[in-house]
Coordinates of C-alpha atoms in Angstrom, one line a residue:
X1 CA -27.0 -41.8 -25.5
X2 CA -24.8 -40.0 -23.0
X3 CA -23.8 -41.7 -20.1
X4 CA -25.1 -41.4 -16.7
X5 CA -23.1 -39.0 -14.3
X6 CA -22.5 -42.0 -11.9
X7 CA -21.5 -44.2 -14.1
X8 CA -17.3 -44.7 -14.7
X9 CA -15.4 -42.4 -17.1
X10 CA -14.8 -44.6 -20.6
X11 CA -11.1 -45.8 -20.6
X12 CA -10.5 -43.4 -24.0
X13 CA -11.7 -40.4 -21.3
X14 CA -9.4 -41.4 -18.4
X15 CA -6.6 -42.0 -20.9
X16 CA -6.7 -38.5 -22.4
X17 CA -7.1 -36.9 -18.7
X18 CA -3.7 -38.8 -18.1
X19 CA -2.1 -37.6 -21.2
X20 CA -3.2 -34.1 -19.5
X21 CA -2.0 -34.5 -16.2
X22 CA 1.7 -36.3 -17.9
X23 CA 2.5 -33.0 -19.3
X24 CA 1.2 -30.6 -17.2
X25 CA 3.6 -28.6 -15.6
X26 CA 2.4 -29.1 -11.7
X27 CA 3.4 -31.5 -9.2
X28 CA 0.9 -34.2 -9.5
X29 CA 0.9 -37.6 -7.0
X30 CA -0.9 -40.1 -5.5
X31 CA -0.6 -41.7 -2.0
X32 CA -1.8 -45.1 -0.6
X33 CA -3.4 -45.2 2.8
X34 CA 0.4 -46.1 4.7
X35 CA 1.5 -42.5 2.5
X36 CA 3.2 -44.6 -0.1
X37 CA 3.5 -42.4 -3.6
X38 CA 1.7 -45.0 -6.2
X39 CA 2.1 -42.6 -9.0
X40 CA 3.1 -39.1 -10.1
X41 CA 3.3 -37.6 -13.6
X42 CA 6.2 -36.6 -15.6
X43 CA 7.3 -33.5 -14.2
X44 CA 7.5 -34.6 -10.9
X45 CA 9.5 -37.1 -11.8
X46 CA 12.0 -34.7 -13.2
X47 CA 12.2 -32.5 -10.4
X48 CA 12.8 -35.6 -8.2
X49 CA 15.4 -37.1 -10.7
X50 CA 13.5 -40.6 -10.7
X51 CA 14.2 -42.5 -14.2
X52 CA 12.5 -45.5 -15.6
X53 CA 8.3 -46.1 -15.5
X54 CA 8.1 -48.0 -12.0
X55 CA 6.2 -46.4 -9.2
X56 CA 8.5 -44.3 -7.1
X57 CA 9.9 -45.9 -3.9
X58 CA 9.2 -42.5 -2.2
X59 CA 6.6 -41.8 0.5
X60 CA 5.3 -38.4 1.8
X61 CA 7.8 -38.1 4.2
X62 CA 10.3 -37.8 1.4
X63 CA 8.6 -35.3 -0.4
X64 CA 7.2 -32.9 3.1
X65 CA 9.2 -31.6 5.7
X66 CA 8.3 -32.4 9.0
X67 CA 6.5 -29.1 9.9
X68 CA 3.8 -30.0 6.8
X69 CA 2.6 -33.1 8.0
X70 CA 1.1 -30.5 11.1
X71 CA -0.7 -29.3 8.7
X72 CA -1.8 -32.5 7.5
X73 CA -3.2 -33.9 11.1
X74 CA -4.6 -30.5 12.2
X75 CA -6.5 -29.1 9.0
X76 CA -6.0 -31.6 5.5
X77 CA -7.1 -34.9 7.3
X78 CA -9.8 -33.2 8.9
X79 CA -11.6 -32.0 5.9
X80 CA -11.1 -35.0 3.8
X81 CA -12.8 -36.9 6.1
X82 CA -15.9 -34.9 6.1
X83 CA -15.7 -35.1 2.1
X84 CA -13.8 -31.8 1.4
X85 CA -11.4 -30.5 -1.0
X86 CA -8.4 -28.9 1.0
X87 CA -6.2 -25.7 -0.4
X88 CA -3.6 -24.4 1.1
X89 CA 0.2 -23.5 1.1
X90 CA 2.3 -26.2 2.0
X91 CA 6.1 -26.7 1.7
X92 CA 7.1 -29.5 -0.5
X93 CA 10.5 -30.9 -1.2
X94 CA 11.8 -31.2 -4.8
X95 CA 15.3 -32.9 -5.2
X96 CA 17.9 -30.4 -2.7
X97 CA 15.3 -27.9 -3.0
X98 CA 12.4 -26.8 -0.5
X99 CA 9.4 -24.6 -2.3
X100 CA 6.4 -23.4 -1.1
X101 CA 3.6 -24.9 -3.1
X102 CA 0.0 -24.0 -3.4
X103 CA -1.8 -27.6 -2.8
X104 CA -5.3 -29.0 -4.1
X105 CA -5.5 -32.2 -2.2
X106 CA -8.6 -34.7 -2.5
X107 CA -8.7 -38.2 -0.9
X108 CA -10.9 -41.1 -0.4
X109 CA -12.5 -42.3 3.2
X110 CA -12.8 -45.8 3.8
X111 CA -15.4 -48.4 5.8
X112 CA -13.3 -47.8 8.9
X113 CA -13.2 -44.2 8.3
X114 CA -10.0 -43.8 8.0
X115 CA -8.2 -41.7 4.9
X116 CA -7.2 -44.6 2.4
X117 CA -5.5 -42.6 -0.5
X118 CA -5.3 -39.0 -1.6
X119 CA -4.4 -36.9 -4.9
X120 CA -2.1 -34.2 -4.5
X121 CA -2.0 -31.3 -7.1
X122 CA 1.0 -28.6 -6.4
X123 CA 2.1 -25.6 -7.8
X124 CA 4.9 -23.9 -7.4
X125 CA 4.9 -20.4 -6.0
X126 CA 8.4 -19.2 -6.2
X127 CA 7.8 -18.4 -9.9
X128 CA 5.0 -16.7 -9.4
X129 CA 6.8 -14.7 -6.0
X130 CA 9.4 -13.6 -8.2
X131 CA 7.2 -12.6 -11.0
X132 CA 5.0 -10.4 -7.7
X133 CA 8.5 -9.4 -6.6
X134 CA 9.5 -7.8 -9.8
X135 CA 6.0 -6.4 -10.3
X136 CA 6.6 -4.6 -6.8
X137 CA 10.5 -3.5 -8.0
X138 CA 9.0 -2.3 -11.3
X139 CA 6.3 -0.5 -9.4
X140 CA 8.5 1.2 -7.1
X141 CA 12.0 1.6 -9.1
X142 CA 12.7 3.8 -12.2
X143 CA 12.3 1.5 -15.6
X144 CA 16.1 3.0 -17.1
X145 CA 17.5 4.2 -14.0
X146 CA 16.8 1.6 -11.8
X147 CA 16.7 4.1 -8.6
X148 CA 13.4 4.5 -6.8
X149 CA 10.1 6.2 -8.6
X150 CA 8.2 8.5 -7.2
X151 CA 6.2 6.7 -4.9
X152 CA 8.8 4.9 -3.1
X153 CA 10.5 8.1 -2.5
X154 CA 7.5 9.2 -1.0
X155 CA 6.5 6.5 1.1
X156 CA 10.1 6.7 2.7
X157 CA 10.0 10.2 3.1
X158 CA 6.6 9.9 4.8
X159 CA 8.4 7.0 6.9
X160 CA 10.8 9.7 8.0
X161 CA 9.1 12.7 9.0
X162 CA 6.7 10.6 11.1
X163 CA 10.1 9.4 12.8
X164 CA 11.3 12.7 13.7
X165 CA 7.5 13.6 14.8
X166 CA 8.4 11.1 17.6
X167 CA 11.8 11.4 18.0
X168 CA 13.1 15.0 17.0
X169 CA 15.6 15.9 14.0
X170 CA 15.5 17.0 10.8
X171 CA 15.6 15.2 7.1
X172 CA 16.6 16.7 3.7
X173 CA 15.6 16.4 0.4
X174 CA 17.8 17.6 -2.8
X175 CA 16.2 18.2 -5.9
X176 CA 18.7 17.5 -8.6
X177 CA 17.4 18.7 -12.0
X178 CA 20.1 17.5 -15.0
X179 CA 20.6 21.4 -17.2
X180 CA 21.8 19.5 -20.3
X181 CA 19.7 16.8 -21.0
X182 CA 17.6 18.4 -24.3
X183 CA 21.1 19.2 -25.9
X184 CA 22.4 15.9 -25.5
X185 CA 19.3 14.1 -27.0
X186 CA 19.3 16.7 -29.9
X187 CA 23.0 15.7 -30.3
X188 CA 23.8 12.6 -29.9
X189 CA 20.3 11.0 -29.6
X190 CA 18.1 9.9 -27.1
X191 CA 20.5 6.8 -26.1
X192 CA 23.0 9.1 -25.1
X193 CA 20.5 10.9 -23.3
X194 CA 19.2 7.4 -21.4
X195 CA 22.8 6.8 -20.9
X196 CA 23.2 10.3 -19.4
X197 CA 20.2 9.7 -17.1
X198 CA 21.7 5.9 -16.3
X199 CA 24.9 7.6 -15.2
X200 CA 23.6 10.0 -13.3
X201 CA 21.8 7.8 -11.1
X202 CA 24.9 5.8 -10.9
X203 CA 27.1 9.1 -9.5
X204 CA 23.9 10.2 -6.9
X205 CA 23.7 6.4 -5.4
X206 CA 27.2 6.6 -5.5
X207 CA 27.6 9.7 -3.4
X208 CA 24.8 9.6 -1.0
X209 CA 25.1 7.3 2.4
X210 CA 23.4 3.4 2.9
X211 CA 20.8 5.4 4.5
X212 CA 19.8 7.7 2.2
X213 CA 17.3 7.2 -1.4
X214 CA 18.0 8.7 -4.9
X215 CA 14.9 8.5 -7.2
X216 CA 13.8 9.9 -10.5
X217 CA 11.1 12.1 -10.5
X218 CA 10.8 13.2 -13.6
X219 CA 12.3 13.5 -17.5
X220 CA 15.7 14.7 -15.7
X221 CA 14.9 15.5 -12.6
X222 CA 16.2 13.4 -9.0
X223 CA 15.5 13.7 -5.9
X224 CA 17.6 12.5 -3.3
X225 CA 16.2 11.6 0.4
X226 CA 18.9 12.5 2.9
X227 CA 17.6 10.5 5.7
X228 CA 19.0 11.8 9.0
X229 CA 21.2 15.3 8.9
X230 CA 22.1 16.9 11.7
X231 CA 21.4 20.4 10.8
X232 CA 21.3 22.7 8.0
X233 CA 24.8 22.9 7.6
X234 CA 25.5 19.3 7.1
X235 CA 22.6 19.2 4.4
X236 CA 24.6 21.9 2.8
X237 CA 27.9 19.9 2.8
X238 CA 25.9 16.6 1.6
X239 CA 24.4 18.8 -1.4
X240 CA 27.8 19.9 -2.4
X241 CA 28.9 16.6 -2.7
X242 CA 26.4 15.6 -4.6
X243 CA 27.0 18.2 -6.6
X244 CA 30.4 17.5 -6.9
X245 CA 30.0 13.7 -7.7
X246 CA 28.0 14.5 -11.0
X247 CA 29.5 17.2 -12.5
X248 CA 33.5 17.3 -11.7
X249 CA 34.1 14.3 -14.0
X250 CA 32.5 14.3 -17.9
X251 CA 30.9 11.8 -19.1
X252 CA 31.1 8.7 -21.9
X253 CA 28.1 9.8 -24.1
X254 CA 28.0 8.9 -27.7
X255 CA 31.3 9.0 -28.5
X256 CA 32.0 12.0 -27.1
X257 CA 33.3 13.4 -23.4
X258 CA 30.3 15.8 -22.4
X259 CA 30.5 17.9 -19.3
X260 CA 27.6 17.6 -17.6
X261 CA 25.8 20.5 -15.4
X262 CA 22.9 20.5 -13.1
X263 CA 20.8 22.4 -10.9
X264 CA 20.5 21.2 -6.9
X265 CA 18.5 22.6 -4.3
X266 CA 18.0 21.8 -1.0
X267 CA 15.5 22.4 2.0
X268 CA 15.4 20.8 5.4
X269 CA 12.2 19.8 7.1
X270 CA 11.3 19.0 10.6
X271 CA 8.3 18.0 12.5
X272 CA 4.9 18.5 11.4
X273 CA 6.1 18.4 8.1
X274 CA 4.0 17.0 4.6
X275 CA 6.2 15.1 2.2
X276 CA 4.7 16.4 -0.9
X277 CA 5.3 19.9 0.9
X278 CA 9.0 19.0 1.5
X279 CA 9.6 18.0 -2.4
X280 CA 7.7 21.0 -3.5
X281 CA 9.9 23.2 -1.7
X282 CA 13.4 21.6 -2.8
X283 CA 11.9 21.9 -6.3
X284 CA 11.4 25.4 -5.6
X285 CA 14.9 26.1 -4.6
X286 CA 16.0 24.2 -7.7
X287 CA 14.6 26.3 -10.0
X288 CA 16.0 29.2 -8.4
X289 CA 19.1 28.1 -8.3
X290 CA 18.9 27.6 -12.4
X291 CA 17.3 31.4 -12.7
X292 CA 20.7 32.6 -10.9
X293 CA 23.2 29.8 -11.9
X294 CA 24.0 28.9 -8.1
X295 CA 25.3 25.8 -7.1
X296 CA 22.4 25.0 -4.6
X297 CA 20.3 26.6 -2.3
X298 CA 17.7 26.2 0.0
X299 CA 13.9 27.1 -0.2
X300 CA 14.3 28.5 3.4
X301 CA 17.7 29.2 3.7
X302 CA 19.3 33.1 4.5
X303 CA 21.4 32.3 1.3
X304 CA 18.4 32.4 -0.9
X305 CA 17.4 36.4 -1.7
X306 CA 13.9 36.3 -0.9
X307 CA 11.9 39.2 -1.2
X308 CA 10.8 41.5 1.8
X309 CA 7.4 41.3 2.5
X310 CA 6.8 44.5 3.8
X311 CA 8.1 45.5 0.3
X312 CA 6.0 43.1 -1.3
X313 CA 3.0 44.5 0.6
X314 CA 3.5 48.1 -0.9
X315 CA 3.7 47.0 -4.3
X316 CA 0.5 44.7 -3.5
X317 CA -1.1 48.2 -2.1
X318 CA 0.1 50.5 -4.8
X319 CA -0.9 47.7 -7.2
X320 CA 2.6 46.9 -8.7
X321 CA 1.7 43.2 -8.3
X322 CA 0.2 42.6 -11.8
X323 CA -2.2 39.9 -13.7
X324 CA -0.7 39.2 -17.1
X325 CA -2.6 36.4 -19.2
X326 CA -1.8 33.9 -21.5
X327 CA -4.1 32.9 -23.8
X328 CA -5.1 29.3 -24.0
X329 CA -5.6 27.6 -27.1
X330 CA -7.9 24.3 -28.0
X331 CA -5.6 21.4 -29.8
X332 CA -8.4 20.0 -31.6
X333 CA -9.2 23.6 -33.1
X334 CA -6.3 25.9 -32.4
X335 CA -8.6 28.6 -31.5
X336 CA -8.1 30.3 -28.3
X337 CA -10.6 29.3 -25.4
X338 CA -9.6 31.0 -22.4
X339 CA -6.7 33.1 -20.8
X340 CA -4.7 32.3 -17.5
X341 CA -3.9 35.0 -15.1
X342 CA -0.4 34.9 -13.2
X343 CA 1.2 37.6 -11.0
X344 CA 3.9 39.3 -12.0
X345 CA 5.6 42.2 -9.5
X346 CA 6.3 45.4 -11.9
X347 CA 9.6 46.7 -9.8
X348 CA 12.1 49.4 -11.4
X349 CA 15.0 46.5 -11.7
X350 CA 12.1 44.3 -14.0
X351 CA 9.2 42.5 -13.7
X352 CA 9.2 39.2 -11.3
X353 CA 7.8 36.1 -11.9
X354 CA 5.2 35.0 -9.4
X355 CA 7.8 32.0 -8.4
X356 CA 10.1 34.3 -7.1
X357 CA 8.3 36.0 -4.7
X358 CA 4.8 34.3 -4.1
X359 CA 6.3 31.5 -1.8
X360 CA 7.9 34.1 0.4
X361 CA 4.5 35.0 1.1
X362 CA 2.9 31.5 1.5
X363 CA 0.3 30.7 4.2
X364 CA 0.2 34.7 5.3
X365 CA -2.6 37.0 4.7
X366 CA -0.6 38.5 2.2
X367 CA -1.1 35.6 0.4
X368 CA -4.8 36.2 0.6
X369 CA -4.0 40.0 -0.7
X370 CA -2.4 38.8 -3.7
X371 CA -4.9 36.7 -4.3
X372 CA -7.6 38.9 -4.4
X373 CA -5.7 41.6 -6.3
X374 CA -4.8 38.8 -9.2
X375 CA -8.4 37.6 -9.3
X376 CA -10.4 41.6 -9.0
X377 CA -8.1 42.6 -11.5
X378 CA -8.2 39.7 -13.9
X379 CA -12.3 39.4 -13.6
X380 CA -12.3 43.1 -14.7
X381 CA -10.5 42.7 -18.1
X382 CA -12.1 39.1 -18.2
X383 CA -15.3 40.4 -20.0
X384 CA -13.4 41.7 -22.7
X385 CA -11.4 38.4 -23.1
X386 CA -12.2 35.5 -25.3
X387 CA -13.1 32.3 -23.8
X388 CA -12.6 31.4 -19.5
X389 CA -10.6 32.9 -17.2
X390 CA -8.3 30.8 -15.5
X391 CA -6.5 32.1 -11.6
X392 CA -5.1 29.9 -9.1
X393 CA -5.9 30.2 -5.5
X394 CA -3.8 29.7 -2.6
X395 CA -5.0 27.4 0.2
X396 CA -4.9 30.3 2.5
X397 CA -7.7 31.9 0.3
X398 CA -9.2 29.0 0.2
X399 CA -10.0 28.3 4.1
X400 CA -10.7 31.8 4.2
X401 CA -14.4 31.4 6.1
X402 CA -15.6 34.7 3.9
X403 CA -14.5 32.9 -0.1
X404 CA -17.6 33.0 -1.4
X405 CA -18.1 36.7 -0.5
X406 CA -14.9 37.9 -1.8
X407 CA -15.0 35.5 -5.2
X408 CA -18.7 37.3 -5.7
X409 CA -17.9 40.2 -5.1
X410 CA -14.3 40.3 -7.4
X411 CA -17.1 38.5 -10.2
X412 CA -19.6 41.5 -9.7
X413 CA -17.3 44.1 -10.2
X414 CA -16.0 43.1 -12.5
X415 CA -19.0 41.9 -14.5
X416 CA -17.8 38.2 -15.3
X417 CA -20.0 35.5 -15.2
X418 CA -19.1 33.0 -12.6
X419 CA -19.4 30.0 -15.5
X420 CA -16.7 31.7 -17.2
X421 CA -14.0 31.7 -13.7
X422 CA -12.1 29.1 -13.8
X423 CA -10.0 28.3 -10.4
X424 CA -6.5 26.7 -10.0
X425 CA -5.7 25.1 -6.8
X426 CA -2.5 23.6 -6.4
X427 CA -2.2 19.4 -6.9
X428 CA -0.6 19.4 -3.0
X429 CA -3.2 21.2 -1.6
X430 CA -6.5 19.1 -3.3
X431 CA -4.4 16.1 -1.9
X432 CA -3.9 16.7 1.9
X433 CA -6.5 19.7 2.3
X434 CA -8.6 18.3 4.2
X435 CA -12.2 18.6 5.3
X436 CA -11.9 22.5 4.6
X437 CA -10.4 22.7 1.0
X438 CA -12.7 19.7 0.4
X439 CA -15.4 22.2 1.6
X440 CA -14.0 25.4 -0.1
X441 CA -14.2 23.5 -3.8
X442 CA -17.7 22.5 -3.3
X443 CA -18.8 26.2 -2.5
X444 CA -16.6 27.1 -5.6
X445 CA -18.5 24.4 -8.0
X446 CA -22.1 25.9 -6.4
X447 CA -21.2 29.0 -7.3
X448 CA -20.5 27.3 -11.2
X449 CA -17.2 27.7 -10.7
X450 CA -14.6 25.4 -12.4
X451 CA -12.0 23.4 -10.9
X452 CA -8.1 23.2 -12.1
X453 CA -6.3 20.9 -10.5
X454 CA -2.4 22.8 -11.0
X455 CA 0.6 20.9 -11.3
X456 CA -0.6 17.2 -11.9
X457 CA 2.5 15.4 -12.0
X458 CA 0.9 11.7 -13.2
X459 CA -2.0 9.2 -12.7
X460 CA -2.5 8.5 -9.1
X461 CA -5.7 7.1 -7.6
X462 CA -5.6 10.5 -5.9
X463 CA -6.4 12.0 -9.3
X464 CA -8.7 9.6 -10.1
X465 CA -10.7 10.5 -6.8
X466 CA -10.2 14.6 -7.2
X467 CA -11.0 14.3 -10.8
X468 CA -14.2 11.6 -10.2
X469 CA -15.7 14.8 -8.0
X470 CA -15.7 18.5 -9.0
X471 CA -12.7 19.1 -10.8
X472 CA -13.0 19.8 -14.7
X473 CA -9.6 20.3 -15.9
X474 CA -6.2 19.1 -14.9
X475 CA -2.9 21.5 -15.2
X476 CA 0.4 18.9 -16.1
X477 CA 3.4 20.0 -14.3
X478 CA 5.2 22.4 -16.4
X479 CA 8.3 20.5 -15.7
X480 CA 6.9 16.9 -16.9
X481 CA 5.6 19.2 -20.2
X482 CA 9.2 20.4 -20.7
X483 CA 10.4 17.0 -21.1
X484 CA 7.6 15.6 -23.5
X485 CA 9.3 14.7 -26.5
X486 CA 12.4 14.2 -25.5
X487 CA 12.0 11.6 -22.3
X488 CA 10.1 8.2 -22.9
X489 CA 9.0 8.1 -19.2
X490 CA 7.6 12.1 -19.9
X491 CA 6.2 10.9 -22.4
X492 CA 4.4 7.4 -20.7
X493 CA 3.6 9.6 -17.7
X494 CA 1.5 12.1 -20.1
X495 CA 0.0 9.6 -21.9
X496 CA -1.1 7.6 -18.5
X497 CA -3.1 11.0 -17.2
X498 CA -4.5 12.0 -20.3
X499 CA -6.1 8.6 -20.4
X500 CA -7.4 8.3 -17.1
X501 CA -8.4 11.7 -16.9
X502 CA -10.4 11.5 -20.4
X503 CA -12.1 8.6 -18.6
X504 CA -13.3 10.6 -15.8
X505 CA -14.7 13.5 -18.7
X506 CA -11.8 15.4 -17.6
X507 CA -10.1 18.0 -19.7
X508 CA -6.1 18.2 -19.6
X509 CA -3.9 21.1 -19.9
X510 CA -0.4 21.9 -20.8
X511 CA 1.5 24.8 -20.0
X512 CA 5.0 26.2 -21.1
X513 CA 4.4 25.2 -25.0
X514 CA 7.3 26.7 -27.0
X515 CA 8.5 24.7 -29.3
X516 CA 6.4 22.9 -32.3
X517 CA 7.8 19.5 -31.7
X518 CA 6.6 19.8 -28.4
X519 CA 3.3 21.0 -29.7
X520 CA 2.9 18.1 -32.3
X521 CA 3.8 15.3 -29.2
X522 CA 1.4 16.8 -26.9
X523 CA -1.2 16.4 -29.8
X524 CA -0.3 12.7 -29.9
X525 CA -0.6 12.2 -26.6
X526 CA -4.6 13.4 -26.6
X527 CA -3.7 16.8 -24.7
X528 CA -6.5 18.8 -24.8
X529 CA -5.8 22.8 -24.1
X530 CA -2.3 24.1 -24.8
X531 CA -0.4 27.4 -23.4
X532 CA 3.0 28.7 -24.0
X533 CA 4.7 30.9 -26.0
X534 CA 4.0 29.1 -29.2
X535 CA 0.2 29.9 -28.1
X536 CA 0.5 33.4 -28.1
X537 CA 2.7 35.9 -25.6
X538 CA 1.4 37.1 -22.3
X539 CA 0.0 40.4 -21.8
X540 CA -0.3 42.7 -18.7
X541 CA -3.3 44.0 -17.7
X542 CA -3.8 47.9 -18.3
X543 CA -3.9 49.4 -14.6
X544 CA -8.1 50.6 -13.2
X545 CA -9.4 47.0 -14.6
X546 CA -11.5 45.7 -11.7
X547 CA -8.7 47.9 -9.3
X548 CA -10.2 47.3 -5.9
X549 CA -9.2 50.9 -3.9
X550 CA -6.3 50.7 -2.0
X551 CA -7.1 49.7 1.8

């Protein structure tokens, strides 16, 4: 027969709870009512340096600093003497050393009703803070690199440009994007490559002031936070340098002395300015620095040949700004499912890709123009075409108060089903909207339009909220795509979003596909829809399909 809760443990139970409390790893004591220590197990006995099996001649006063016995009179002997168990964070000295402890202590009350002993359990915390403070770091700080990830960079760029939205000034950003990572890989090997990437971080931190932040952004892509710059032209002269520091001297990489190139651009922001808008626009001058082999350049800098928009509304007019689609292809099946529609401007020196002269006409109603001319056009040949047609929408389009009427009447005339439009809308813009985008996507799902998020760079509980709503498809970042295969972290940061958004009952696509490694990775990684050159080649659109009349 069992025995009776009230009755006392059997000495074989308290000796195996003894055995337990010997070797556990906690500070574990016992106090008299006078707060003499009776007993404490074996590793407290270490960490004091006592020897030898007779109680310790310690009392509480040796083993808390003065401030914790406040805490005793004020909030531990009040609750023990109405019969409670007290928690809490204590300091408790160990040997030379002071830790922070988190402390169960029980105790027993007494005829007089005074405290007349009490058990003291402690654990030690500074294990466990280091372990939170190299969760944070890893969290925060580029795994290989050791430079700042993505959302540290953004959380100090945010700190920033709320700064000079009280105070005035201007802050940079470079975009720093490595031309010769893929060769070095295929090379030497992707340790070369890491080492690459490693040193590269090395030469930015090097090269940049206390003030500033390099962090890796991507596969081999930095971006470096220039925190404080008087003007334009001191950006400029910081960009150089930094271009400078990574590319004058070669580098140690398998063996082998490698000369190391890469692309830089380089905007300035002021007030009123968004942070993902800031990066999006170094990126942008980036690229077109590696289109025209530059050293750097800036998104809204008089270096950078933008095009004239009183040109670019002619050809919009004359409908020289074209639709050409690229067909879309399912992984599981290989079959095409659907085609993507991107402007191209047909000009007698060639035809333009849509990054070269779209963002010139950001945020305009030129904007809205090309829009409409993309999507009339596209929704005209779209009957014709296998599978859904995919355009992307600028946020000026968007916020339009008359969407709905235009999008209907571009389907109409065209003859396409709504359930076979599919809309892009830029990852930025589904992010920091606002009530009005939100707005402008739910007309768009009424209609039985779907949603593609453009340009996702990685999970984010962002995504996880935009994809939870009406969003059906997410569009990776073609840069993130370009480094799949050939970067871990590409290849972690894929894997991440294709997880989370096949948990939502999301579908994920990948553009700029060119290469059947590539092709065989993205498989791996659960992609879902593919396109790229390996897919099939783009097309124009022959000139009267779904041709609005020129205003």
């Amino acid at each position: 027969m069992a025995d009776h809760p009230s009755d006392p443990p059997q000495p074989e139970i308290v000796a195996r709870l003894m055995s337990l409390l010997e070797r556990a790893d906690d500070v574990v004591g016992v106090t008299d009512d006078r707060g003499n220590v009776v007993w404490v197990n074996d590793a407290t006995r270490k960490r004091l340096g006592l020897t030898g099996d007779d109680p310790p001649a310690i009392t509480t006063a040796d083993l808390f600093p003065p401030a914790a016995f406040e805490t005793y009179f004020e909030r531990i002997r009040p609750a023990l003497l109405r019969g409670e168990t007290w928690r809490g964070e204590i300091p408790l000295r160990l040997g030379d050393d002071i830790v922070e402890t988190d402390v169960t202590v029980v105790g027993g009350v007494g005829a007089a009703g005074e405290v007349e002993w009490l058990v003291c359990h402690g654990r030690d915390l500074s294990e466990h803070q280091r372990w939170e403070s190299d969760l944070r770091r890893r969290a925060l700080h580029d795994d290989l690199t050791g430079v700042a990830g993505r959302a540290l960079l953004t959380d100090r760029l945010d700190r920033a440009l709320r700064r000079i939205d009280r105070e005035g000034g201007v802050v940079a950003v470079v975009f720093v994007d490595v031309d010769d990572l893929k060769v070095v890989n295929d090379e030497l090997g992707h340790r070369a490559g890491d080492d690459l990437l490693a040193e590269m971080a090395v030469r930015l931190t090097t090269a940049v002031r206390a003030s500033d932040t390099v962090a890796r952004v991507g596969g081999d892509e930095f971006v470096v936070l220039l925190d404080g710059v008087a003007d334009d032209a001191e950006a400029r002269q910081l960009a150089e340098r930094l271009g400078a520091s990574v590319t004058e001297t070669p580098m140690a990489l398998g063996g082998r002395h490698v000369a190391v190139s890469a692309s830089i651009g380089v905007t300035v922001a002021g007030a009123g300015t968004d942070a993902d808008d800031v990066i999006e626009r170094a990126d942008a001058a980036m690229y077109d620095v590696k289109r025209r082999r530059h050293a750097h350049a800036d998104a809204t800098d008089e270096l950078v040949e933008r095009p004239d928009l009183a040109d670019l509304a002619v050809a919009v007019t004359r409908q020289l700004v074209v639709p050409h689609l690229e067909p879309i292809a399912e992984v599981s099946t290989g079959r095409v499912v659907g085609h993507q529609a991107l402007a191209r401007w047909h000009r007698p020196d060639g035809v333009i890709p849509a990054a070269e002269f779209v963002p010139a006409a950001a945020g305009s109603g030129l904007s809205v123009a090309i829009d409409l001319a993309v999507l009339r056009r596209a929704a005209g040949a779209g009957l014709h075409l296998t599978g859904d047609l995919y355009v992307h929408m600028s946020e000026r389009l968007l916020v339009d108060p008359h969407l709905e009427r235009l999008v209907l009447e571009a389907l109409q005339r065209g003859n396409l089903p709504p359930e076979r439009l599919r809309v892009g809308i830029a990852d930025t813009v589904l992010r920091r909207g606002g009530a009005r985008v939100a707005d402008a996507v739910r007309a768009l799902v009424s209609l039985h339009i779907g949603i593609l998020a453009v340009g996702v760079d990685g999970p984010t509980s962002c995504l996880g909220e935009r994809v939870g709503g009406p969003v059906s498809t997410v569009q990776l970042r073609p840069q993130l795509v370009g480094a799949v295969g050939t970067d871990v972290t590409a290849d972690r940061r894929v894997d991440e979003t294709v997880r989370q958004a096949h948990r939502l009952g999301v579908a994920v696509l990948a553009t700029g596909v060119e290469h059947r490694s590539q092709l065989e990775r993205l498989v791996e990684l659960g992609c879902d829809l593919v396109e790229g050159h390996l897919v099939g080649p783009s097309q124009p659109i022959a000139a009267g399909s779904g041709d609005p009349p020129p205003p």
